[in-house]
Short mmCIF file of C-alpha atoms in Angstrom, two decimals:
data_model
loop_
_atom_site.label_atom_id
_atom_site.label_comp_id
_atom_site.label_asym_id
_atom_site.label_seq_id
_atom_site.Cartn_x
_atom_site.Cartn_y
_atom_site.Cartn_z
CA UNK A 158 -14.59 12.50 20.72
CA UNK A 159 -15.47 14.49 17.50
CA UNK A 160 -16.77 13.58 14.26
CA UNK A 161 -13.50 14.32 13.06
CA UNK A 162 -11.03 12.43 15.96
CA UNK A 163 -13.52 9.56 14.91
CA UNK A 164 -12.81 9.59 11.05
CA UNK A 165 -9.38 9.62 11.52
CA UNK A 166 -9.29 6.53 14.21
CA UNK A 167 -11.50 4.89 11.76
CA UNK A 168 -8.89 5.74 8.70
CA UNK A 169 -5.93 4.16 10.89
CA UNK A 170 -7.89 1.20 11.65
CA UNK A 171 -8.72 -0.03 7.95
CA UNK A 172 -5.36 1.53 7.10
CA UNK A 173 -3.49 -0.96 9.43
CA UNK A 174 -6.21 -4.30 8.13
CA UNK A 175 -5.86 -3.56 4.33
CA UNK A 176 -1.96 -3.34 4.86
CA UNK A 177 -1.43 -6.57 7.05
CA UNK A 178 -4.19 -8.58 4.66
CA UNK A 179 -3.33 -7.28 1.25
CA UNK A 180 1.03 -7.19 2.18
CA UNK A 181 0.20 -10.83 3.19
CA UNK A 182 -1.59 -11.79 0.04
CA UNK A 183 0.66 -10.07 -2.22
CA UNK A 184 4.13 -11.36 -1.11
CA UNK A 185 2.30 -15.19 -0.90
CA UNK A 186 1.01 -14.67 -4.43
CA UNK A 187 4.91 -13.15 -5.46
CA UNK A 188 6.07 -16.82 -4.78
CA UNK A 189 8.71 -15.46 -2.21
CA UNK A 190 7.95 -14.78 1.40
CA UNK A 191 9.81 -12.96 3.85
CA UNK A 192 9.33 -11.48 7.36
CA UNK A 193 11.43 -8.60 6.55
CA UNK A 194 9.53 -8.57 3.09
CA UNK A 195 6.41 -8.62 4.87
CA UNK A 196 6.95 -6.27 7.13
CA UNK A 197 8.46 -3.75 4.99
CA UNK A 198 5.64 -3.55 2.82
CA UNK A 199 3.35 -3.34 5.63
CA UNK A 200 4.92 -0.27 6.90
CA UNK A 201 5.33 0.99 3.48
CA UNK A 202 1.84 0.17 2.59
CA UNK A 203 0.70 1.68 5.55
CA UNK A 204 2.22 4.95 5.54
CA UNK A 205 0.65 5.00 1.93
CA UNK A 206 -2.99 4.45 3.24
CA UNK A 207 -2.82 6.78 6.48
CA UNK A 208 -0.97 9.72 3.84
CA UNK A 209 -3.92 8.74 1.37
CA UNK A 210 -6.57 9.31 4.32
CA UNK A 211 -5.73 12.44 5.10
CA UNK A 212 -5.64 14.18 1.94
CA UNK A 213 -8.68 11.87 0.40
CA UNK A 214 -11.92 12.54 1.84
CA UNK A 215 -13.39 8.93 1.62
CA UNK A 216 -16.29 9.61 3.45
CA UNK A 217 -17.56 12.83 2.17
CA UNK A 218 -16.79 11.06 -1.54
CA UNK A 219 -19.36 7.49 -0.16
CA UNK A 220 -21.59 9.74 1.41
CA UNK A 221 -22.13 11.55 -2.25
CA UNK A 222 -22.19 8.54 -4.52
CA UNK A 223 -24.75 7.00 -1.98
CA UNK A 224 -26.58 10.06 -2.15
CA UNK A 225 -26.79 10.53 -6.26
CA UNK A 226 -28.05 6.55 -6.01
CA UNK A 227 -30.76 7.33 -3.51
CA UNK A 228 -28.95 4.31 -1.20
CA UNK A 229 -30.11 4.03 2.32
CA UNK A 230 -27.27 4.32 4.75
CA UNK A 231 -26.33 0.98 6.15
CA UNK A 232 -27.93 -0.79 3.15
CA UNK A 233 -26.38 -3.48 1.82
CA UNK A 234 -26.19 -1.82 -1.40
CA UNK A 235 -24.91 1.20 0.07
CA UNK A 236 -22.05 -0.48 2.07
CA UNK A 237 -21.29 -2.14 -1.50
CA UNK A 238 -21.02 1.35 -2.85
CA UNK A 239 -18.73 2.82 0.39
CA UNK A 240 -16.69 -0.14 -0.32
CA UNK A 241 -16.37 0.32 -4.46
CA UNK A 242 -15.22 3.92 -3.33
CA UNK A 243 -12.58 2.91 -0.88
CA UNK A 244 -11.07 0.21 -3.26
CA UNK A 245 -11.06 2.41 -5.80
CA UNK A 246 -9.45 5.21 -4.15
CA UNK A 247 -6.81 2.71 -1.87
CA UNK A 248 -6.20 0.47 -4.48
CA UNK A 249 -4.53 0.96 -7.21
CA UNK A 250 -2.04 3.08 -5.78
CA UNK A 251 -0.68 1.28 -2.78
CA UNK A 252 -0.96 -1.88 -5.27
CA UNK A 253 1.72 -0.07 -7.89
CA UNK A 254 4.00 1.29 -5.39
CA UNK A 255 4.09 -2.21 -3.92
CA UNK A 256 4.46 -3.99 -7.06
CA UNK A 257 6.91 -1.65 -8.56
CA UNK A 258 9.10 -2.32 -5.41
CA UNK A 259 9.21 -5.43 -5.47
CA UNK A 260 9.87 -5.00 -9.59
CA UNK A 261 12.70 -3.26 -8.83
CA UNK A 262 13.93 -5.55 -6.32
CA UNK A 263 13.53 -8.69 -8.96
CA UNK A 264 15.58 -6.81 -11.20
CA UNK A 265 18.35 -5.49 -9.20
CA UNK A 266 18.82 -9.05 -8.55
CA UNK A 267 18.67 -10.41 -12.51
CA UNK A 268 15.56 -11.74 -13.03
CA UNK A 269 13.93 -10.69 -16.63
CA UNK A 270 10.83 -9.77 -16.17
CA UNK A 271 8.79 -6.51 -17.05
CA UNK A 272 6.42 -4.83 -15.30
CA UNK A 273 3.16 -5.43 -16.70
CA UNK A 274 2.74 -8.61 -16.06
CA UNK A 275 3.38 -8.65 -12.51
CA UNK A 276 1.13 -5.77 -12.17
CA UNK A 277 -2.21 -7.04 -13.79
CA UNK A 278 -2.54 -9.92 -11.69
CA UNK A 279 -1.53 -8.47 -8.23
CA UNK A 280 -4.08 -5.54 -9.09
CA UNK A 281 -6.81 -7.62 -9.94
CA UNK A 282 -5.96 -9.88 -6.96
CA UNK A 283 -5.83 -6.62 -4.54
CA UNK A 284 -8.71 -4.92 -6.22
CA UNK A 285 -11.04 -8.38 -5.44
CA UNK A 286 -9.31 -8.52 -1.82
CA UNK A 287 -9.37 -5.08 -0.90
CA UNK A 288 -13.04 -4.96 -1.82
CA UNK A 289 -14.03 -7.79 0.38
CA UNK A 290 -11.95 -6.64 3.35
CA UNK A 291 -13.40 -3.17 3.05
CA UNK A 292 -17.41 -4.60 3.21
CA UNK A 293 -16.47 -6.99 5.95
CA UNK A 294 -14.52 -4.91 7.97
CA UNK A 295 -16.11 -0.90 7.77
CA UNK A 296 -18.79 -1.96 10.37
CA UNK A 297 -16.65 -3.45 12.90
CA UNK A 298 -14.22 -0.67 12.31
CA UNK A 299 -16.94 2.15 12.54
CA UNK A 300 -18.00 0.42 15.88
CA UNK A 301 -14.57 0.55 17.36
CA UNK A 302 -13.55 4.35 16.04
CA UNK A 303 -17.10 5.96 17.26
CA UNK A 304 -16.76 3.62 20.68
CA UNK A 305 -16.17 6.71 22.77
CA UNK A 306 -18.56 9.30 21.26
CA UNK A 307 -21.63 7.47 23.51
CA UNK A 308 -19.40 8.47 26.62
CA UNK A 309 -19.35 12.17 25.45
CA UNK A 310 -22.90 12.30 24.47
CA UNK A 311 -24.03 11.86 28.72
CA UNK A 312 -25.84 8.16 27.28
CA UNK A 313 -23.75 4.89 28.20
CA UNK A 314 -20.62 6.37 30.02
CA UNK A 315 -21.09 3.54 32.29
CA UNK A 316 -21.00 0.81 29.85
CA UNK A 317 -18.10 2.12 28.24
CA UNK A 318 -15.88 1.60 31.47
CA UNK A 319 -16.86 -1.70 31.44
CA UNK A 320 -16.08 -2.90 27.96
CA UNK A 321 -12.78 -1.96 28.58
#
């Protein structure tokens, strides 16, 4: 597996966790939770964070702020910065496209509300959330998407049959 099979695998992973955690969290703070709901805006949100990955080069972007801060990699304080970047980048824009759906879905059905203030709170709540999920999770992500590069490299083939 390449560096670059590996990135991807490792975009699609934290892809699919920020969608399932942060669609869960925002229709339970909304007040109103549906399965359909739920799993609309995890597809939706989703499809926003794999489209996002692709064009958005999250690593190269870590790899530079962590660099301009003379950060060790796999410091503390550097995964604090990876995961700054990724919030910042994620975010905001999968937390207004989700918000502004479900906007539009309040008022198609007559509630009086504007947009503002169910935005605020749902992107502070997302920004806090997404920023936890994406410390906790990176390293147990970055474990599973570079799993099969040990195989390639002729070290650990063997154990790699048997995890599986």
């Amino acid at each position: 597996m390449d560096m670059k099979k590996a990135g991807l695998k490792m975009s699609v992973l934290m892809g699919a966790a920020m969608s399932t955690v942060l669609s869960l969290v925002g229709m339970l703070s909304s007040g109103k939770f549906t399965l359909k709901g739920y799993l609309l805006n995890v597809l939706i949100s989703f499809f926003i964070s794999f489209l996002l990955g692709l064009i958005v080069p999250i690593r190269k972007l870590s790899d530079r702020l962590t660099g301009r801060l003379n950060l060790p990699p796999g410091s503390v304080k550097a995964r604090l910065a990876e995961a700054l970047v990724s919030d910042a980048v994620y975010t905001p824009l999968m937390t207004t496209v989700m918000v502004y759906l479900a906007y539009r879905q309040a008022v198609a059905h007559g509630a009086r509300i504007s947009f503002l203030p169910m935005w605020l709170p749902s992107m502070g709540i997302s920004l806090l959330v997404a920023f936890v999920l994406a410390y906790a999770l990176s390293p147990l992500m970055m474990k599973i998407a570079f799993r099969g590069m040990r195989g390639s490299q002729g070290k650990g083939a063997a154990d790699e049959t048997s995890d599986n």
